[in-house]
């Protein structure tokens, strides 16, 4: 399909199916997204200057660098999904396992 990952449209915020229901994304809708709530409220909802998807990509890239990873340039312009039906097709082989630690994440993203 056309949507192969990389935070294309923030469909993860819909937990009724798609990315929001992927096992490898367990905890992201409740833990990670709640950390971004103040920024989301101000910059996505109130000011409308950035999409959910672009905010998440920016936050992920900043986190990678803060943890000692490479500096990843954020490319803006993502359009947010309207529902979970806009999710990527599947998770198999594309997402790291959350229970394997930092070394596994470096293998995937470094």
Coordinates of N, CA, C and O in Angstrom, one line a residue:
X1 N 0.8 -1.2 0.0 CA 0.0 0.0 0.0 C 0.8 1.2 0.0 O 2.1 1.2 0.1
X2 N 0.2 2.4 0.0 CA 0.9 3.6 -0.1 C 1.4 4.1 1.3 O 2.4 4.8 1.3
X3 N 0.8 3.6 2.4 CA 1.3 4.1 3.7 C 2.1 3.0 4.3 O 1.6 1.9 4.7
X4 N 3.4 3.2 4.3 CA 4.3 2.1 4.8 C 5.0 2.5 6.1 O 5.9 1.8 6.6
X5 N 4.5 3.5 6.9 CA 5.1 3.8 8.2 C 5.8 5.1 8.2 O 5.7 5.9 7.3
X6 N 6.5 5.3 9.3 CA 7.3 6.6 9.4 C 6.4 7.7 9.9 O 6.7 8.9 9.6
X7 N 5.4 7.4 10.6 CA 4.4 8.4 11.2 C 3.8 9.2 10.1 O 3.9 10.4 10.0
X8 N 3.1 8.5 9.1 CA 2.6 9.3 8.0 C 1.4 10.2 8.3 O 1.3 11.2 7.7
X9 N 0.6 9.9 9.3 CA -0.6 10.7 9.5 C -1.2 10.7 10.9 O -2.3 11.1 11.1
X10 N -0.5 10.2 11.9 CA -0.9 10.2 13.3 C -2.2 9.4 13.5 O -3.0 9.7 14.4
X11 N -2.4 8.3 12.8 CA -3.6 7.5 13.0 C -3.5 6.7 14.3 O -4.5 6.2 14.8
X12 N -2.3 6.7 14.9 CA -2.1 6.0 16.2 C -3.0 6.6 17.3 O -3.4 5.8 18.2
X13 N -3.4 7.8 17.2 CA -4.3 8.4 18.2 C -5.7 7.8 18.3 O -6.4 8.0 19.2
X14 N -6.0 7.0 17.2 CA -7.3 6.3 17.2 C -7.1 4.9 17.7 O -6.4 4.1 17.0
X15 N -7.6 4.5 18.8 CA -7.3 3.2 19.4 C -8.4 2.1 19.1 O -8.3 1.0 19.6
X16 N -9.3 2.4 18.2 CA -10.3 1.5 17.8 C -9.9 0.5 16.8 O -10.6 -0.4 16.4
X17 N -8.6 0.6 16.3 CA -8.1 -0.3 15.3 C -6.9 0.3 14.7 O -6.4 1.4 15.1
X18 N -6.3 -0.4 13.7 CA -5.1 0.1 13.0 C -3.9 0.3 13.9 O -3.8 -0.5 14.9
X19 N -3.1 1.3 13.7 CA -1.9 1.5 14.5 C -2.1 1.6 16.0 O -1.3 1.1 16.8
X20 N -3.2 2.2 16.4 CA -3.5 2.3 17.8 C -3.8 1.0 18.5 O -3.7 0.9 19.7
X21 N -4.0 -0.1 17.7 CA -4.2 -1.4 18.3 C -3.0 -2.3 18.1 O -3.1 -3.5 18.5
X22 N -2.0 -1.9 17.4 CA -0.8 -2.8 17.2 C -0.1 -3.1 18.5 O 0.1 -2.2 19.3
X23 N 0.2 -4.3 18.7 CA 0.9 -4.7 19.9 C 2.2 -4.0 20.2 O 2.5 -3.6 21.3
X24 N 2.9 -3.7 19.1 CA 4.2 -3.1 19.3 C 4.0 -1.6 19.7 O 5.0 -1.0 20.1
X25 N 2.8 -1.1 19.5 CA 2.6 0.3 19.9 C 1.9 0.4 21.3 O 1.5 1.5 21.7
X26 N 1.9 -0.7 22.0 CA 1.3 -0.8 23.4 C 1.9 0.3 24.2 O 3.1 0.4 24.3
X27 N 1.0 1.1 24.9 CA 1.5 2.1 25.8 C 1.7 3.5 25.1 O 1.6 4.5 25.8
X28 N 1.9 3.5 23.8 CA 2.1 4.8 23.2 C 0.9 5.7 23.3 O 1.1 6.9 23.6
X29 N -0.3 5.2 23.0 CA -1.4 6.1 23.0 C -1.7 6.7 24.4 O -2.1 7.8 24.6
X30 N -1.4 5.9 25.5 CA -1.6 6.4 26.8 C -0.4 7.1 27.5 O -0.6 8.0 28.2
X31 N 0.8 6.6 27.2 CA 1.9 7.1 27.9 C 2.6 8.2 27.1 O 2.7 9.4 27.5
X32 N 3.1 7.9 25.9 CA 3.8 8.9 25.1 C 3.0 10.0 24.7 O 3.4 11.2 24.8
X33 N 1.8 9.8 24.2 CA 0.9 10.9 23.7 C 0.5 11.8 24.9 O 0.3 13.0 24.7
X34 N 0.3 11.2 26.1 CA 0.0 12.0 27.2 C 1.1 13.0 27.6 O 0.8 14.1 28.0
X35 N 2.3 12.6 27.3 CA 3.4 13.6 27.5 C 3.4 14.7 26.6 O 3.9 15.8 26.9
X36 N 2.8 14.5 25.4 CA 2.8 15.6 24.4 C 1.5 16.4 24.5 O 1.3 17.4 23.8
X37 N 0.6 16.1 25.4 CA -0.7 16.8 25.5 C -0.6 18.3 25.6 O -1.3 19.0 24.9
X38 N 0.3 18.8 26.5 CA 0.4 20.3 26.5 C 0.8 20.9 25.2 O 0.3 22.0 24.8
X39 N 1.8 20.3 24.5 CA 2.2 20.8 23.2 C 1.1 20.7 22.2 O 0.9 21.5 21.3
X40 N 0.4 19.5 22.2 CA -0.7 19.3 21.3 C -1.8 20.3 21.5 O -2.3 20.8 20.5
X41 N -2.2 20.5 22.7 CA -3.2 21.5 23.0 C -2.9 22.9 22.5 O -3.7 23.5 21.9
X42 N -1.7 23.3 22.7 CA -1.3 24.7 22.2 C -1.0 24.8 20.7 O -1.6 25.6 20.0
X43 N -0.2 23.9 20.2 CA 0.3 24.1 18.8 C -0.6 23.3 17.7 O -0.6 23.8 16.6
X44 N -1.3 22.3 18.1 CA -2.1 21.6 17.2 C -3.5 22.1 17.2 O -4.1 22.5 16.2
X45 N -4.1 22.0 18.4 CA -5.5 22.4 18.6 C -5.8 23.9 18.7 O -6.7 24.3 18.0
X46 N -5.0 24.6 19.5 CA -5.3 26.0 19.6 C -4.8 26.9 18.4 O -5.5 27.6 17.8
X47 N -3.5 26.7 18.1 CA -2.9 27.6 17.1 C -3.0 27.0 15.7 O -2.9 27.7 14.7
X48 N -3.1 25.6 15.6 CA -3.1 25.0 14.3 C -1.9 25.2 13.5 O -2.0 25.2 12.2
X49 N -0.7 25.3 14.1 CA 0.5 25.5 13.3 C 1.3 24.3 12.9 O 2.2 24.3 12.2
X50 N 0.8 23.1 13.5 CA 1.5 21.9 13.2 C 0.5 20.8 13.3 O -0.4 20.8 14.1
X51 N 0.7 19.7 12.5 CA -0.2 18.6 12.6 C 0.2 17.7 13.7 O 1.3 17.7 14.2
X52 N -0.7 16.8 14.2 CA -0.3 15.8 15.2 C 0.9 15.0 14.6 O 1.9 14.7 15.4
X53 N 0.8 14.5 13.4 CA 1.9 13.7 12.8 C 3.2 14.4 12.8 O 4.2 13.8 13.1
X54 N 3.2 15.7 12.4 CA 4.5 16.4 12.4 C 5.0 16.6 13.8 O 6.3 16.5 14.0
X55 N 4.2 16.9 14.8 CA 4.6 17.0 16.2 C 5.2 15.8 16.7 O 6.3 15.8 17.3
X56 N 4.6 14.6 16.4 CA 5.1 13.3 16.8 C 6.5 13.0 16.2 O 7.4 12.5 16.8
X57 N 6.6 13.3 14.9 CA 7.9 13.1 14.2 C 9.0 14.0 14.8 O 10.1 13.5 15.1
X58 N 8.7 15.2 15.1 CA 9.6 16.1 15.7 C 10.0 15.6 17.1 O 11.2 15.6 17.4
X59 N 9.0 15.2 17.9 CA 9.3 14.7 19.2 C 10.2 13.5 19.2 O 11.1 13.3 20.0
X60 N 9.9 12.6 18.3 CA 10.6 11.3 18.1 C 12.1 11.6 17.7 O 13.0 11.0 18.3
X61 N 12.2 12.5 16.8 CA 13.6 12.8 16.3 C 14.4 13.5 17.4 O 15.6 13.2 17.6
X62 N 13.7 14.4 18.2 CA 14.4 15.0 19.3 C 14.8 14.0 20.4 O 15.9 14.0 21.0
X63 N 13.9 13.0 20.7 CA 14.2 12.0 21.7 C 15.4 11.1 21.2 O 16.2 10.7 22.0
X64 N 15.4 10.7 20.0 CA 16.5 9.9 19.4 C 17.8 10.6 19.7 O 18.8 10.0 20.2
X65 N 17.9 11.9 19.4 CA 19.1 12.6 19.5 C 19.5 12.8 21.0 O 20.6 12.6 21.4
X66 N 18.5 13.0 21.9 CA 18.7 13.2 23.3 C 19.2 11.9 23.9 O 20.0 11.9 24.9
X67 N 18.9 10.8 23.4 CA 19.4 9.5 23.9 C 20.7 9.0 23.3 O 21.1 7.9 23.4
X68 N 21.3 9.9 22.6 CA 22.7 9.6 22.0 C 22.6 9.1 20.6 O 23.7 8.8 20.0
X69 N 21.5 9.2 20.0 CA 21.4 8.7 18.6 C 21.7 9.9 17.6 O 22.1 11.0 18.0
X70 N 21.6 9.6 16.4 CA 21.9 10.6 15.4 C 20.9 11.8 15.3 O 19.8 11.6 15.7
X71 N 21.3 12.9 14.8 CA 20.4 14.0 14.6 C 19.6 13.7 13.3 O 20.2 13.4 12.2
X72 N 18.3 13.6 13.4 CA 17.4 13.3 12.3 C 16.6 14.5 11.9 O 15.9 15.1 12.7
X73 N 16.8 14.9 10.7 CA 16.0 16.1 10.2 C 14.6 15.8 10.1 O 14.1 14.8 9.5
X74 N 13.7 16.7 10.7 CA 12.3 16.5 10.6 C 11.8 17.2 9.3 O 12.1 18.4 9.1
X75 N 11.1 16.5 8.6 CA 10.4 17.0 7.3 C 9.0 17.2 7.6 O 8.3 16.3 8.0
X76 N 8.5 18.4 7.5 CA 7.1 18.8 7.9 C 6.2 18.7 6.7 O 6.6 18.7 5.5
X77 N 4.9 18.6 6.9 CA 3.9 18.6 5.9 C 2.9 17.4 5.9 O 2.1 17.3 5.0
X78 N 3.0 16.6 7.0 CA 2.1 15.5 7.1 C 0.7 16.0 7.4 O 0.5 16.9 8.1
X79 N -0.3 15.3 6.8 CA -1.7 15.6 7.1 C -2.2 14.5 8.0 O -2.0 13.3 7.8
X80 N -2.9 14.9 9.0 CA -3.5 14.0 10.0 C -4.6 13.1 9.5 O -5.4 13.5 8.6
X81 N -4.6 11.9 9.9 CA -5.6 10.9 9.6 C -7.0 11.4 10.2 O -7.0 12.0 11.2
X82 N -8.0 11.0 9.5 CA -9.4 11.3 10.0 C -9.9 10.2 10.9 O -10.8 10.4 11.7
X83 N -9.4 9.0 10.7 CA -9.8 7.8 11.5 C -8.8 6.7 11.5 O -7.8 6.8 10.7
X84 N -9.1 5.7 12.3 CA -8.1 4.5 12.3 C -8.1 3.8 10.9 O -7.1 3.1 10.6
X85 N -9.1 4.0 10.1 CA -9.1 3.4 8.7 C -7.9 4.0 7.9 O -7.6 3.4 6.8
X86 N -7.3 5.1 8.3 CA -6.2 5.7 7.5 C -4.9 5.1 8.0 O -3.8 5.7 7.6
X87 N -4.9 4.1 8.8 CA -3.6 3.5 9.4 C -2.8 2.9 8.3 O -3.3 2.5 7.2
X88 N -1.5 2.6 8.6 CA -0.7 1.8 7.8 C -1.2 0.4 7.8 O -2.0 0.0 8.7
X89 N -0.8 -0.4 6.8 CA -1.4 -1.7 6.6 C -1.0 -2.7 7.7 O -1.9 -3.5 8.0
X90 N 0.2 -2.7 8.2 CA 0.5 -3.7 9.2 C 1.8 -3.4 9.9 O 2.6 -2.5 9.5
X91 N 2.1 -4.1 11.0 CA 3.2 -3.9 11.8 C 4.4 -4.9 11.6 O 5.5 -4.6 12.0
X92 N 4.1 -6.0 11.1 CA 5.0 -7.1 11.0 C 6.3 -6.7 10.4 O 6.4 -6.2 9.3
X93 N 7.4 -6.9 11.1 CA 8.8 -6.6 10.6 C 9.2 -5.2 10.5 O 10.2 -4.9 10.0
X94 N 8.3 -4.3 10.9 CA 8.6 -2.8 10.8 C 8.9 -2.1 12.1 O 9.5 -1.1 12.1
X95 N 8.4 -2.7 13.2 CA 8.5 -2.0 14.4 C 9.4 -2.7 15.4 O 9.4 -3.9 15.4
X96 N 10.2 -2.0 16.2 CA 11.0 -2.6 17.2 C 10.2 -3.2 18.3 O 9.0 -2.8 18.5
X97 N 10.7 -4.2 19.0 CA 10.0 -4.8 20.1 C 10.3 -4.0 21.4 O 11.5 -3.8 21.7
X98 N 9.3 -3.5 22.0 CA 9.5 -2.6 23.2 C 10.1 -3.3 24.4 O 10.6 -2.6 25.3
X99 N 10.2 -4.6 24.4 CA 10.8 -5.3 25.6 C 12.2 -5.7 25.4 O 12.8 -6.4 26.3
X100 N 12.9 -5.3 24.3 CA 14.2 -5.7 24.1 C 15.3 -4.6 24.4 O 16.5 -4.9 24.2
X101 N 14.9 -3.5 24.9 CA 15.9 -2.5 25.4 C 16.5 -1.6 24.4 O 16.2 -1.7 23.2
X102 N 17.4 -0.7 24.9 CA 18.0 0.3 24.0 C 18.8 -0.3 22.9 O 18.9 0.3 21.8
X103 N 19.5 -1.4 23.2 CA 20.4 -1.9 22.1 C 19.6 -2.3 20.9 O 20.0 -2.1 19.8
X104 N 18.4 -2.9 21.1 CA 17.6 -3.3 20.0 C 17.1 -2.1 19.2 O 17.1 -2.1 18.0
X105 N 16.7 -1.0 19.9 CA 16.3 0.2 19.3 C 17.4 0.8 18.4 O 17.2 1.3 17.3
X106 N 18.7 0.8 18.9 CA 19.8 1.3 18.2 C 20.0 0.4 16.9 O 20.4 1.0 15.9
X107 N 19.8 -0.9 17.0 CA 20.0 -1.7 15.8 C 18.9 -1.4 14.7 O 19.3 -1.4 13.6
X108 N 17.7 -1.0 15.2 CA 16.7 -0.7 14.2 C 16.9 0.7 13.6 O 16.8 0.9 12.4
X109 N 17.2 1.7 14.5 CA 17.2 3.1 14.0 C 18.5 3.7 13.8 O 18.6 4.8 13.3
X110 N 19.6 3.1 14.2 CA 20.9 3.8 14.0 C 21.5 3.7 12.7 O 21.5 2.9 11.9

